[in-house]
Coordinates of C-alpha atoms and ligand atoms in Angstrom, one line a residue:
X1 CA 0.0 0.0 0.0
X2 CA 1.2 3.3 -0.7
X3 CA 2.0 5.9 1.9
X4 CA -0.9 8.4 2.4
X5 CA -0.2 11.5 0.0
X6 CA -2.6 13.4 1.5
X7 CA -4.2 16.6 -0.2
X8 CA -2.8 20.2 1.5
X9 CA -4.0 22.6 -1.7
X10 CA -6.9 23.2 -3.7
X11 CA -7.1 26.0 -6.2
X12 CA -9.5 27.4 -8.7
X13 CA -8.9 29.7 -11.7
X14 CA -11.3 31.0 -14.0
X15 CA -10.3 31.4 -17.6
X16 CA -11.4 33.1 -20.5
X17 CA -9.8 32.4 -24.2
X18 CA -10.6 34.7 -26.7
X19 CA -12.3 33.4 -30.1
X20 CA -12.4 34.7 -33.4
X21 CA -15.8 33.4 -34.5
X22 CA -18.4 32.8 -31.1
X23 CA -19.5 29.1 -30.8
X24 CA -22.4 27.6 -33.6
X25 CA -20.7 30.3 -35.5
X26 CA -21.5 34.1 -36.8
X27 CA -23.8 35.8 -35.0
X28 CA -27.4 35.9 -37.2
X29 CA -29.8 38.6 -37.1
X30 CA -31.2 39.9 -34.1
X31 CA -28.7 38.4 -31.9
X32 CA -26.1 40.7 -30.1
X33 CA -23.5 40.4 -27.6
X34 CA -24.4 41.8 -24.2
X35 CA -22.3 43.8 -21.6
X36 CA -20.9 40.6 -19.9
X37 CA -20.1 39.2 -23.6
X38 CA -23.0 36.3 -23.9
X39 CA -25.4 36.3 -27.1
X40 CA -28.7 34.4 -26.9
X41 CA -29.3 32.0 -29.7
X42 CA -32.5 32.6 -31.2
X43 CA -32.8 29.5 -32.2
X44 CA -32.8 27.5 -29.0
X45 CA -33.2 30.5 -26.6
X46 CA -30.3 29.9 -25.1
X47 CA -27.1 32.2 -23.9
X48 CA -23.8 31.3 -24.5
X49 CA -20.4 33.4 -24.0
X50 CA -18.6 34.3 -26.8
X51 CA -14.9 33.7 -25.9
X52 CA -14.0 30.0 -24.6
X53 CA -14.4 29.5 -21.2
X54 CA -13.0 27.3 -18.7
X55 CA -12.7 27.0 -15.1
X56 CA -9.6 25.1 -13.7
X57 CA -9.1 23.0 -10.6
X58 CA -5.3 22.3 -9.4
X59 CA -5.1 20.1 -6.5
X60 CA -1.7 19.2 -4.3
X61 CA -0.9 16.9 -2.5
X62 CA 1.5 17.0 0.5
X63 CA 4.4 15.2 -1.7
X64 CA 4.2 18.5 -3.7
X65 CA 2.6 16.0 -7.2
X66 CA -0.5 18.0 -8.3
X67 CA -3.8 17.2 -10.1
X68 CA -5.4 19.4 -12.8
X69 CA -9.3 19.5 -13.1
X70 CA -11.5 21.3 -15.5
X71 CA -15.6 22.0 -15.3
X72 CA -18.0 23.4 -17.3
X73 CA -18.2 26.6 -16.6
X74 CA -19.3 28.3 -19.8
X75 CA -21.9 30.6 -18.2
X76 CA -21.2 32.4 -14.9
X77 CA -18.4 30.3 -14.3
X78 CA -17.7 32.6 -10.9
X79 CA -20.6 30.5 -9.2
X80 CA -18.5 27.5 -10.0
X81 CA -15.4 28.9 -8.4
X82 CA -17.2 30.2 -5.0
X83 CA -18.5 26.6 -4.4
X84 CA -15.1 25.2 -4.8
X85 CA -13.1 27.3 -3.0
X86 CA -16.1 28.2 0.1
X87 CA -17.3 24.1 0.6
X88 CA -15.4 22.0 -1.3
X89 CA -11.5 23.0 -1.1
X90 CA -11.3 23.1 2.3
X91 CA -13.4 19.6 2.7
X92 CA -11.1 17.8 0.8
X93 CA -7.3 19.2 3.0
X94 CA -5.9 16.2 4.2
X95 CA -8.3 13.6 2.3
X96 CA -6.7 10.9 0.0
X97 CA -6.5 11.1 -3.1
X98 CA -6.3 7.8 -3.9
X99 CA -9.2 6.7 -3.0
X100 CA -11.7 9.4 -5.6
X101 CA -14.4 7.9 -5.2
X102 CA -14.9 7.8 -1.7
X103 CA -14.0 11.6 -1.7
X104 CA -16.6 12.2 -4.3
X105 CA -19.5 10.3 -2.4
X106 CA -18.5 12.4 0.7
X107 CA -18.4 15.3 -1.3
X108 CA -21.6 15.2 -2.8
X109 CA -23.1 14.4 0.5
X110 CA -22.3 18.0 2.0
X111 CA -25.3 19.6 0.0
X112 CA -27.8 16.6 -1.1
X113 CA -30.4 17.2 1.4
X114 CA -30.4 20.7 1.0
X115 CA -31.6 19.9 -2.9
X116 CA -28.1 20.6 -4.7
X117 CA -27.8 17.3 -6.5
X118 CA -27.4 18.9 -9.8
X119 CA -26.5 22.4 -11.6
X120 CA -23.5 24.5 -10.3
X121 CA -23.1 22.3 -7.1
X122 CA -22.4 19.1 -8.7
X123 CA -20.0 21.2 -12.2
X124 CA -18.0 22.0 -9.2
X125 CA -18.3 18.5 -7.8
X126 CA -16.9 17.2 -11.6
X127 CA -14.1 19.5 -11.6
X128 CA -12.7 18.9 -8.6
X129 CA -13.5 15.0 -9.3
X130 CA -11.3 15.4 -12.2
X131 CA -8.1 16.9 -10.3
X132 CA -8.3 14.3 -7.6
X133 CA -8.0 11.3 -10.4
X134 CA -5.4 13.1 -12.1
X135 CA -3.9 13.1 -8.7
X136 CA -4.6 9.0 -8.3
X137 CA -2.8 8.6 -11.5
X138 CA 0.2 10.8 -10.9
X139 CA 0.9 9.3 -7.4
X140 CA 0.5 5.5 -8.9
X141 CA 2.2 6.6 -12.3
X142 CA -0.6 5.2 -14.5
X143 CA -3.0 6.4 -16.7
X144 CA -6.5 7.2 -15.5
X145 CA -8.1 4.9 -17.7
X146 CA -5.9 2.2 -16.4
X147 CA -7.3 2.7 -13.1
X148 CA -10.6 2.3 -14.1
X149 CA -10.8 -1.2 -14.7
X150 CA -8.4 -1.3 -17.9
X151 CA -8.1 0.9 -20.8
X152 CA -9.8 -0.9 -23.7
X153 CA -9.3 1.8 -26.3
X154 CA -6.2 3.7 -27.3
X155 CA -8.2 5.4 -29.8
X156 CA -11.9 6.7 -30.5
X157 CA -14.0 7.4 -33.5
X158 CA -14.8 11.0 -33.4
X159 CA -17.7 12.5 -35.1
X160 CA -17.1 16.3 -36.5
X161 CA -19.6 18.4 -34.6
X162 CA -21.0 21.7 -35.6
X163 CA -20.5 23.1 -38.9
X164 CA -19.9 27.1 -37.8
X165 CA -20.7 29.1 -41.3
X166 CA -22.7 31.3 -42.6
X167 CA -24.4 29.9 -45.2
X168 CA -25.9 26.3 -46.3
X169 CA -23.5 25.5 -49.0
X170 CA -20.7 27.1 -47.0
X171 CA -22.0 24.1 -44.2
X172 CA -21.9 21.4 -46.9
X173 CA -18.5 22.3 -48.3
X174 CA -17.0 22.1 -44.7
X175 CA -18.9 18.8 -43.8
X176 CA -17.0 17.4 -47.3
X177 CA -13.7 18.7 -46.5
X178 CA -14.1 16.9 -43.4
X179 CA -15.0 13.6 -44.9
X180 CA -12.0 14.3 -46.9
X181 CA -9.8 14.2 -44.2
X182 CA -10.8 10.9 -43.2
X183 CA -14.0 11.7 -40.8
X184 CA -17.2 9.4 -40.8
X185 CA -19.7 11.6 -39.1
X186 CA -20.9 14.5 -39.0
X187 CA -23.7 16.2 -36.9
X188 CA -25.6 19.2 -37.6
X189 CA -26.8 21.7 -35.7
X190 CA -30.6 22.9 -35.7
X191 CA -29.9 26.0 -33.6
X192 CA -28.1 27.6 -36.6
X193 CA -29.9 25.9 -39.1
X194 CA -32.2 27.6 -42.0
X195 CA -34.7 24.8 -42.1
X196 CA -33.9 21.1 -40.7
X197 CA -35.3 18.6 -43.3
X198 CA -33.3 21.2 -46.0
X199 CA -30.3 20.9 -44.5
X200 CA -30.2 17.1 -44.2
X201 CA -30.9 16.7 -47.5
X202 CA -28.0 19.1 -48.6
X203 CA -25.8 17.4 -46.0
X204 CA -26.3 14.1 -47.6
X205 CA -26.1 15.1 -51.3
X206 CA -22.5 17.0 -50.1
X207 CA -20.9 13.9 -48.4
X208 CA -22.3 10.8 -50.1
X209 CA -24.2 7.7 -48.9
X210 CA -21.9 6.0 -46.4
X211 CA -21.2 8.9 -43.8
X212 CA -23.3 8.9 -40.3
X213 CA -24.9 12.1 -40.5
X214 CA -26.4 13.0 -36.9
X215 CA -28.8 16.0 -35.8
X216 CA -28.6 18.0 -32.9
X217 CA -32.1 19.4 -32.0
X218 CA -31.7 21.7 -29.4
X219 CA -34.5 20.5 -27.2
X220 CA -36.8 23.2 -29.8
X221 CA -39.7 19.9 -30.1
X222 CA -42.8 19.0 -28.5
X223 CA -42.7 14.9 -28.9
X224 CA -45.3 14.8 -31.7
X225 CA -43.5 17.7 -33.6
X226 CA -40.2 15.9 -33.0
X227 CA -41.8 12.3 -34.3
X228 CA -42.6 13.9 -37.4
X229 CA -39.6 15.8 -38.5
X230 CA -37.2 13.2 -37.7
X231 CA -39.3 10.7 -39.6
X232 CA -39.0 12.8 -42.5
X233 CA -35.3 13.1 -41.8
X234 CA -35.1 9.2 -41.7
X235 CA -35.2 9.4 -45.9
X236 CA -31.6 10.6 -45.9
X237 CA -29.9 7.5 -43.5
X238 CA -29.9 9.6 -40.0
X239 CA -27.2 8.0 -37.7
X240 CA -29.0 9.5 -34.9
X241 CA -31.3 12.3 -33.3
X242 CA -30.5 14.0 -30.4
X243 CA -32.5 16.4 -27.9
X244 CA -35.4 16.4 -29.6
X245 CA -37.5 17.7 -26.7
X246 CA -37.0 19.9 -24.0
X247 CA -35.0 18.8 -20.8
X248 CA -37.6 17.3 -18.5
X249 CA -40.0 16.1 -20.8
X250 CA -39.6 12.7 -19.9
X251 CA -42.5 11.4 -21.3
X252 CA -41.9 12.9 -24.7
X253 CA -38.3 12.1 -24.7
X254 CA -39.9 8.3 -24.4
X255 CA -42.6 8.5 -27.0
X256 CA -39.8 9.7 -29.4
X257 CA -37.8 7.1 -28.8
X258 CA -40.5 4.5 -29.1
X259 CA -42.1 6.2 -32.5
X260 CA -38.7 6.4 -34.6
X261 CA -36.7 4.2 -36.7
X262 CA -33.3 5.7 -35.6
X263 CA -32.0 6.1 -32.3
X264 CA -32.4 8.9 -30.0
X265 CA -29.6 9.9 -28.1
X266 CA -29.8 12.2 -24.9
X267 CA -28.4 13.2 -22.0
X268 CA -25.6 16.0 -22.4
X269 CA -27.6 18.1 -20.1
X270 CA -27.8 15.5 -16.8
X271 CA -25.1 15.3 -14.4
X272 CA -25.1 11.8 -12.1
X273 CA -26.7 8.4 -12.6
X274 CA -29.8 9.3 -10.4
X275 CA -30.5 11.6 -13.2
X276 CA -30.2 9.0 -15.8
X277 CA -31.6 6.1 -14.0
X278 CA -35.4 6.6 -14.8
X279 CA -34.6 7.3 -18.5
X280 CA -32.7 4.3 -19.0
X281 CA -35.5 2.4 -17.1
X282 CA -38.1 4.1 -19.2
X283 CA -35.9 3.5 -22.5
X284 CA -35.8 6.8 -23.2
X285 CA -33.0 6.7 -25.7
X286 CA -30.6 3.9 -26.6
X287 CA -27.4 6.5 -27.0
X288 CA -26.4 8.7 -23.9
X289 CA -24.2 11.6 -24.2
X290 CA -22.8 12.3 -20.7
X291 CA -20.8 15.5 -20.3
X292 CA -17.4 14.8 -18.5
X293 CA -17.6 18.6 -17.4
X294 CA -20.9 18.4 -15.7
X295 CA -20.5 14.5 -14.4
X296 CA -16.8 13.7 -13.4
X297 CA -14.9 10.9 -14.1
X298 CA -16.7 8.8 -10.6
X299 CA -20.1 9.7 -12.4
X300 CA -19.2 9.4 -15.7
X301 CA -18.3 5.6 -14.7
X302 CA -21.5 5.1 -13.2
X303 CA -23.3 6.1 -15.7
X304 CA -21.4 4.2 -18.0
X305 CA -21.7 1.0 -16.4
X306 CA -25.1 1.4 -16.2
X307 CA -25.7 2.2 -19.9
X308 CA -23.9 -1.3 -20.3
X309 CA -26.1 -2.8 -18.1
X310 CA -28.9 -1.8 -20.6
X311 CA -27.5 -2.3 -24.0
X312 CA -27.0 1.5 -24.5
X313 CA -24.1 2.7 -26.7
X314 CA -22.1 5.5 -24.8
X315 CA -21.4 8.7 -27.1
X316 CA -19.6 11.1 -24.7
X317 CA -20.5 14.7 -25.2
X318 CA -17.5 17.4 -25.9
X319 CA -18.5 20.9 -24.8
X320 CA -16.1 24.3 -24.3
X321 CA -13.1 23.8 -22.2
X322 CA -9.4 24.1 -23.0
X323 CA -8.5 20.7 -23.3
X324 CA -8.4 19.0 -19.7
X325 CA -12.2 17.5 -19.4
X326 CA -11.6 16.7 -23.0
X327 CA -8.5 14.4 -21.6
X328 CA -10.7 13.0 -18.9
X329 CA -13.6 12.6 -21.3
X330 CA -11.3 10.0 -23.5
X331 CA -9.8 8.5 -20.3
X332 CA -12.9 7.4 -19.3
X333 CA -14.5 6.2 -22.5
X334 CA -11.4 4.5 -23.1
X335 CA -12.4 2.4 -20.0
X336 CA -15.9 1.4 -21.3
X337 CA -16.7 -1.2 -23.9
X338 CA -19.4 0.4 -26.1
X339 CA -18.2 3.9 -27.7
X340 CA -19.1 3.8 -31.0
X341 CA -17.8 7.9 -31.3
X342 CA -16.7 10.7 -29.2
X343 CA -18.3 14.1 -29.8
X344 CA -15.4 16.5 -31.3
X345 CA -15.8 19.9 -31.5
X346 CA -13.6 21.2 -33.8
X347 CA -13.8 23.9 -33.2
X348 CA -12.7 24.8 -29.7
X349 CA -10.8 21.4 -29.5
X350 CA -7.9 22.7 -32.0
X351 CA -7.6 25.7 -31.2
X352 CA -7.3 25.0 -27.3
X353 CA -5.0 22.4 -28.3
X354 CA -1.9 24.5 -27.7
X355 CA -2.7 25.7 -24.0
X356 CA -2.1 22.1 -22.9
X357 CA 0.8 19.6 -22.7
X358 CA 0.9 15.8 -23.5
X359 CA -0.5 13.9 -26.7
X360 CA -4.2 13.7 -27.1
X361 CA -5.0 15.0 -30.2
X362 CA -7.7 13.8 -32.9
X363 CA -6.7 13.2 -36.6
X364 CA -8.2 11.5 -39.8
X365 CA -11.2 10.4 -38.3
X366 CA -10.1 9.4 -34.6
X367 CA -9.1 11.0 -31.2
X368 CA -5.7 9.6 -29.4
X369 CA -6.5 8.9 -25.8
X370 CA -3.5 10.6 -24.0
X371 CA -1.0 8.9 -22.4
X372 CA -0.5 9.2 -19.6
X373 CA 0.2 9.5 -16.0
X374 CA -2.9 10.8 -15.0
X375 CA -5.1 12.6 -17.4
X376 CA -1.9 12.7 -19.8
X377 CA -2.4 16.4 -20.4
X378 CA -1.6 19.7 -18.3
X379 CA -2.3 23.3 -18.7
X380 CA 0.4 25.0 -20.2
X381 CA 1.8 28.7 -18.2
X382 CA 0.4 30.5 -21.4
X383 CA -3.1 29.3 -20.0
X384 CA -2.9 32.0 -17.2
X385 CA -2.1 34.9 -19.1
X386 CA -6.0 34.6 -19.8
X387 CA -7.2 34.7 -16.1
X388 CA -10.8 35.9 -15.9
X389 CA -10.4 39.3 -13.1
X390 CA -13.0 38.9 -10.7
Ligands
MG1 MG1 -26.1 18.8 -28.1

């Protein structure tokens, strides 16, 4: 047994990377940037910033080795950062960190019968999560994914997400450039779309018959509205449909998923396995997307094990970070059996690529899982010239 390496240090910094064209691409009419530099997307109503950002979690541990953890933070990231460093730091100052998921369980117990078993509470939960497993692995000298039961994978399929231009042909000649570099699917994005059942048919003409084509929704559906689009959308081979209908609609999200002849994939917005429970039980989609920066790598494994133990394919969500959730994101998957793709936003993923160390990367169709130890990826010094002022 190893000598306890307890934890003495947990720190938080907010970040905020500048971009050159905001997320789901150029702003469209009506939509403008307000004072704190978020835009509300007509098309699903909701606000998103309009530089990259990312909330960081460094953990140390008495033998001076140190974890890095990342949440999703994208909106009001300062609510994330007041959690961790008023409850949960100074919890966690002496703890293990070998032993992540008993620290997480006790964690998350702090706040779960005041009714904080989701939102803001539990991002900060993830992040922090994240650190302490990066920790495990540094201490131990192995990968995370190693430490999870094996790593299966040393790569993963990645589908090209988002298609950020202007214009539909603009969409359709980056979706082919794509393919041309060795990608086999694509997803589209209803949000910033100028007519759904047009642009799949576009989309499909552009790349040919044998590419997965996949669209994302945006939870803009009532079931019935969602049963019919998508069954129009099933003449042009979709791979899958996701978020048809808004969050809690549990019932809808099940009648979708009973009425369709593709598979419905959800679950980018839920954060632990409590959350997903019912829908697996109710079959409410037969692909799940969890969200490493909302779950952690303790619930992403839960929930991963449990989409096994219902024949459910695991297709891990990527959202905007600057690489490290990203890393833990294809630790994890790499530890579970059914992942036919990982989400790849091209996005922010290349760009961000340079603010951290190690060897993940994604080329010609498939994401390298990072060696490791740990996560196998740190934030470079550069990362903190972009420090968020309070
Ligand atoms: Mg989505």
């Amino acid at each position: 047994m190893l000598p306890l390496d307890a934890i003495t240090r947990v720190e938080c910094f907010i970040i905020s990377l500048p971009r050159e064209v905001p997320y789901l691409g150029p702003l469209r009419e009506g939509e403008n940037i307000n004072e704190k530099g978020y835009v509300i997307r007509s098309g699903n109503r909701s606000i998103y910033p309009t530089s990259d950002m990312s909330v960081l979690i460094k953990v140390t541990a008495e033998s001076g080795k140190v974890g890095w953890g990342e949440t999703y933070g994208i909106v009001a990231p300062q609510a994330v950062k007041a959690i961790i460093d008023e409850v949960l730091g100074p919890v966690m100052i002496g703890r293990d960190p070998c032993a992540p998921v008993v620290l997480h369980e006790d964690l998350y117990d702090l706040m779960r019968v005041r009714g904080f078993f989701g939102g803001y509470y539990v991002d900060a939960l993830a992040g922090v999560d994240i650190a302490v497993w990066d920790l495990f692995g540094k201490i131990t000298g192995k990968p995370v994914a190693s430490l999870l039961g094996g790593q299966r994978h040393t790569q993963l399929p990645a589908y090209v997400s988002g298609l950020p231009k202007a214009t539909l042909q603009e969409r359709c000649d980056l979706a082919a450039s794509w393919v041309a570099k060795g990608y086999r699917g694509v997803k589209f994005a209803a949000a910033v779309s100028d007519g759904i059942e047009r642009e799949m048919a576009a989309l499909r003409e552009a790349v040919g018959p044998d590419v997965d084509l996949m669209v994302d929704l945006h939870w803009k559906f009532t079931s019935g509205e969602a049963i019919r689009l998508i069954k129009r959308l099933e003449a042009y081979n979709l791979y899958f449909a996701e978020a048809p209908c808004e969050p809690e609609d549990m019932e809808g999200q099940k009648l979708v998923a009973r009425a369709i002849g593709s598979p419905l994939a959800l679950g980018e917005e839920w954060r632990t396995s409590f959350e997903y429970r019912p829908r697996f039980e109710a079959r409410c989609m037969s692909i799940i997307q969890p969200e490493m920066g909302h779950t952690g790598i303790t619930e992403f494994l839960h929930i991963g094990r449990m989409a096994h133990a219902f024949h459910v394919d695991t297709i891990p969500h990527a959202s905007i970070g600057i690489g490290i959730f990203m890393a833990a994101s294809l630790q994890a998957s790499a530890a579970l059996k059914r992942v036919p793709y990982h989400e790849y936003q091209h996005s922010i993923f290349d760009g961000n690529l340079r603010y951290v160390t190690g060897d993940m990367g994604c080329a010609a169709g498939f994401y390298q899982v990072p060696t490791g130890p740990g996560l196998g990826v740190e934030p470079r010094e550069e990362v903190f010239n972009y420090l968020l002022k309070a």
